[in-house]
Short mmCIF file of C-alpha atoms and ligand atoms in Angstrom, two decimals:
data_model
loop_
_atom_site.label_atom_id
_atom_site.label_comp_id
_atom_site.label_asym_id
_atom_site.label_seq_id
_atom_site.Cartn_x
_atom_site.Cartn_y
_atom_site.Cartn_z
CA UNK A 1 106.96 83.48 85.37
CA UNK A 2 107.22 82.69 89.12
CA UNK A 3 104.57 80.19 89.32
CA UNK A 4 105.94 78.41 86.61
CA UNK A 5 109.55 78.40 88.23
CA UNK A 6 108.06 77.13 91.23
CA UNK A 7 106.21 74.34 89.49
CA UNK A 8 109.42 73.41 87.83
CA UNK A 9 111.17 73.06 90.89
CA UNK A 10 108.81 71.22 93.09
CA UNK A 11 107.28 68.86 90.21
CA UNK A 12 109.99 68.83 87.41
CA UNK A 13 112.46 65.80 87.33
CA UNK A 14 115.90 66.39 85.89
CA UNK A 15 116.94 62.94 83.88
CA UNK A 16 120.22 61.71 81.92
CA UNK A 17 120.97 63.90 78.68
CA UNK A 18 119.90 67.36 80.11
CA UNK A 19 116.31 66.37 80.03
CA UNK A 20 113.58 67.65 82.27
CA UNK A 21 110.50 66.02 82.75
CA UNK A 22 107.42 68.14 83.74
CA UNK A 23 105.03 65.37 82.76
CA UNK A 24 102.97 65.91 85.70
CA UNK A 25 101.67 69.10 84.67
CA UNK A 26 103.02 69.94 81.23
CA UNK A 27 103.28 67.26 78.85
CA UNK A 28 101.51 64.12 79.85
CA UNK A 29 99.11 65.08 82.64
CA UNK A 30 98.21 68.51 82.17
CA UNK A 31 97.54 71.07 85.06
CA UNK A 32 94.51 72.93 83.00
CA UNK A 33 93.99 75.69 85.77
CA UNK A 34 97.72 76.33 85.39
CA UNK A 35 98.20 76.29 81.77
CA UNK A 36 95.23 78.86 81.52
CA UNK A 37 97.56 81.22 83.49
CA UNK A 38 100.45 80.21 80.70
CA UNK A 39 98.11 80.91 78.18
CA UNK A 40 97.18 84.46 79.90
CA UNK A 41 101.14 85.19 80.27
CA UNK A 42 101.52 84.71 76.40
CA UNK A 43 98.94 87.23 75.82
CA UNK A 44 100.78 89.65 78.13
CA UNK A 45 104.19 89.22 76.34
CA UNK A 46 102.58 89.47 72.97
CA UNK A 47 100.37 92.11 74.47
CA UNK A 48 98.49 94.49 71.61
CA UNK A 49 99.63 92.19 68.70
CA UNK A 50 96.88 91.08 66.16
CA UNK A 51 97.30 87.34 66.15
CA UNK A 52 95.21 85.39 63.28
CA UNK A 53 96.57 81.97 63.88
CA UNK A 54 98.73 80.10 66.44
CA UNK A 55 100.96 77.25 64.92
CA UNK A 56 102.27 74.80 67.02
CA UNK A 57 103.60 71.15 66.71
CA UNK A 58 101.98 67.51 67.61
CA UNK A 59 101.64 66.25 70.20
CA UNK A 60 102.80 68.39 73.64
CA UNK A 61 102.37 72.08 71.82
CA UNK A 62 98.56 71.12 71.03
CA UNK A 63 97.24 71.57 74.35
CA UNK A 64 98.98 74.57 75.44
CA UNK A 65 98.56 76.34 72.24
CA UNK A 66 94.49 75.69 72.43
CA UNK A 67 94.04 76.98 75.83
CA UNK A 68 96.40 79.97 75.13
CA UNK A 69 94.00 80.55 71.88
CA UNK A 70 91.31 81.78 74.48
CA UNK A 71 93.44 84.77 75.09
CA UNK A 72 94.17 85.58 71.79
CA UNK A 73 90.50 86.08 70.74
CA UNK A 74 90.10 82.35 69.98
CA UNK A 75 92.65 82.34 66.96
CA UNK A 76 92.51 79.05 65.48
CA UNK A 77 95.39 76.65 66.32
CA UNK A 78 97.13 74.92 63.62
CA UNK A 79 99.49 71.98 64.60
CA UNK A 80 102.26 70.86 62.21
CA UNK A 81 101.72 67.03 61.69
CA UNK A 82 104.67 64.51 62.19
CA UNK A 83 103.05 61.78 60.40
CA UNK A 84 101.78 61.57 57.13
CA UNK A 85 98.23 60.96 56.66
CA UNK A 86 95.90 59.74 53.90
CA UNK A 87 93.25 62.29 55.03
CA UNK A 88 96.15 65.02 54.97
CA UNK A 89 95.63 67.02 51.50
CA UNK A 90 98.61 66.38 48.91
CA UNK A 91 98.61 70.28 49.12
CA UNK A 92 101.02 70.86 51.94
CA UNK A 93 103.78 72.96 53.37
CA UNK A 94 106.56 70.70 54.61
CA UNK A 95 109.60 70.89 56.71
CA UNK A 96 112.28 68.64 58.38
CA UNK A 97 112.83 68.21 61.98
CA UNK A 98 115.44 66.78 63.65
CA UNK A 99 114.85 65.65 67.35
CA UNK A 100 117.98 65.45 69.37
CA UNK A 101 115.88 64.04 72.34
CA UNK A 102 114.47 61.04 70.11
CA UNK A 103 117.68 61.31 67.73
CA UNK A 104 115.98 61.32 64.63
CA UNK A 105 114.84 63.70 61.75
CA UNK A 106 111.10 63.66 60.89
CA UNK A 107 109.28 65.68 58.47
CA UNK A 108 106.26 67.78 59.61
CA UNK A 109 103.37 69.32 57.50
CA UNK A 110 100.65 71.61 57.74
CA UNK A 111 97.72 71.55 55.18
CA UNK A 112 98.40 74.58 52.77
CA UNK A 113 94.76 75.81 53.33
CA UNK A 114 95.33 76.24 56.98
CA UNK A 115 98.07 79.26 56.83
CA UNK A 116 97.68 82.05 54.27
CA UNK A 117 99.55 84.81 52.83
CA UNK A 118 99.53 87.97 55.17
CA UNK A 119 98.29 86.11 58.39
CA UNK A 120 99.96 86.94 61.63
CA UNK A 121 101.01 83.85 63.42
CA UNK A 122 102.46 83.20 66.91
CA UNK A 123 104.49 79.72 67.07
CA UNK A 124 103.81 78.05 70.61
CA UNK A 125 105.60 75.01 72.04
CA UNK A 126 106.68 73.60 75.17
CA UNK A 127 110.23 73.29 75.28
CA UNK A 128 112.96 75.21 73.60
CA UNK A 129 116.61 73.28 73.25
CA UNK A 130 118.38 73.60 69.93
CA UNK A 131 115.59 74.96 68.18
CA UNK A 132 115.05 72.50 65.55
CA UNK A 133 111.27 71.99 66.09
CA UNK A 134 110.45 75.88 66.11
CA UNK A 135 112.96 76.49 62.89
CA UNK A 136 110.80 73.77 60.89
CA UNK A 137 107.77 75.62 62.25
CA UNK A 138 109.30 78.95 60.88
CA UNK A 139 110.22 77.54 57.60
CA UNK A 140 106.68 76.62 56.74
CA UNK A 141 105.59 80.12 57.93
CA UNK A 142 107.82 81.62 55.30
CA UNK A 143 106.46 79.16 52.91
CA UNK A 144 103.14 80.15 53.27
CA UNK A 145 103.81 83.92 53.05
CA UNK A 146 102.24 84.74 56.52
CA UNK A 147 103.89 87.06 58.95
CA UNK A 148 105.75 85.58 62.24
CA UNK A 149 104.78 87.83 65.18
CA UNK A 150 106.81 85.98 67.47
CA UNK A 151 107.65 82.41 69.04
CA UNK A 152 106.03 81.50 72.68
CA UNK A 153 107.92 78.80 74.69
CA UNK A 154 107.14 77.58 77.88
CA UNK A 155 110.52 76.31 79.21
CA UNK A 156 113.77 77.41 77.54
CA UNK A 157 116.88 75.52 77.81
CA UNK A 158 118.96 78.60 77.82
CA UNK A 159 122.42 76.41 77.66
CA UNK A 160 121.38 75.24 74.51
CA UNK A 161 121.37 77.03 70.96
CA UNK A 162 117.77 77.38 70.14
CA UNK A 163 117.44 81.08 71.11
CA UNK A 164 120.29 82.25 69.07
CA UNK A 165 119.40 79.87 66.21
CA UNK A 166 115.76 81.67 66.30
CA UNK A 167 116.65 85.06 67.12
CA UNK A 168 119.56 84.77 63.97
CA UNK A 169 116.39 84.13 61.68
CA UNK A 170 114.99 87.27 62.78
CA UNK A 171 112.39 85.76 65.20
CA UNK A 172 111.10 87.38 68.68
CA UNK A 173 111.56 84.45 71.22
CA UNK A 174 109.47 84.75 74.33
CA UNK A 175 110.04 82.03 77.20
CA UNK A 176 108.07 81.93 80.49
CA UNK A 177 111.13 80.46 82.58
CA UNK A 178 114.68 80.03 81.23
CA UNK A 179 116.59 77.53 82.73
CA UNK A 180 120.41 78.27 83.19
CA UNK A 181 121.72 74.94 84.28
CA UNK A 182 121.08 71.69 85.66
CA UNK A 183 123.34 71.23 88.89
CA UNK A 184 123.33 68.16 91.09
CA UNK A 185 119.76 67.21 89.17
CA UNK A 186 118.58 70.57 90.24
CA UNK A 187 117.19 73.25 88.02
CA UNK A 188 119.02 76.88 88.22
CA UNK A 189 117.22 79.45 86.46
CA UNK A 190 118.66 82.22 84.51
P1 LIG B 201 114.37 71.79 69.99
O1 LIG B 201 113.64 71.29 68.54
O2 LIG B 201 114.34 72.91 70.33
O3 LIG B 201 116.00 70.91 70.08
O4 LIG B 201 113.52 70.96 70.76
C1 LIG B 201 112.46 71.02 71.22
C2 LIG B 201 111.47 69.84 71.37
O5 LIG B 201 111.99 68.99 72.08
C3 LIG B 201 110.30 69.93 72.35
O6 LIG B 201 109.20 70.37 71.43
C4 LIG B 201 110.06 69.10 73.21
O7 LIG B 201 109.22 68.28 72.84
C5 LIG B 201 111.49 68.26 72.98
N1 LIG B 201 112.59 68.73 74.42
C6 LIG B 201 113.84 69.45 74.29
N2 LIG B 201 114.06 69.14 75.22
C7 LIG B 201 113.22 68.77 76.44
C8 LIG B 201 113.36 68.45 77.43
O8 LIG B 201 114.50 68.79 78.39
N3 LIG B 201 112.25 67.96 78.32
C9 LIG B 201 111.17 67.66 77.36
N4 LIG B 201 110.26 67.19 78.00
N5 LIG B 201 111.33 67.95 76.16
C10 LIG B 201 112.34 68.46 75.67
#
């Protein structure tokens, strides 16, 4: 997606530890007009696929998935929660996610009533790095008996192993921009 690449080059910042900051348009301040185009692009990538639910993970995935939902006939967006909540029913699907950026492992949970056997699920997230967040969500989809249609990622760090992990699990991965490497604090795309 050319416009995404332009925004990454013009507004993104490369930080220590191979981290790309895109706080100004994606995961702190959100450029809603642009995210509408992101949503449309996801629809084009998964054109013709019936999507019953969009699954994402809090927090950054929620806004992106909610806007994308409009282009998938307003499919409900379910987000995996990272904190145990008294409000969350005891009946949950649960999986573990290791965050390399935050250097910790945490549990993610989805209430069982929100994902059902036979539903077609599209997973959406902001970044793909090692694939741990998406792997946790795939695990939850499998537990529910729903069908995984694919995984839509805004920015993939193509030099990390995420894609091969997810494709190794049989998942279709569609990323709107794939970063090949960081060079002198600049982004080089694939
Ligand atoms: P993974 O689980 O694939 O290793 O990493 C995915 C998650 O880590 C994303 O949901 C995102 O929150 C975070 N993440 C990984 N790499 C980056 C990065 O370069 N920049 C930002 N902003 N977040 C990242």
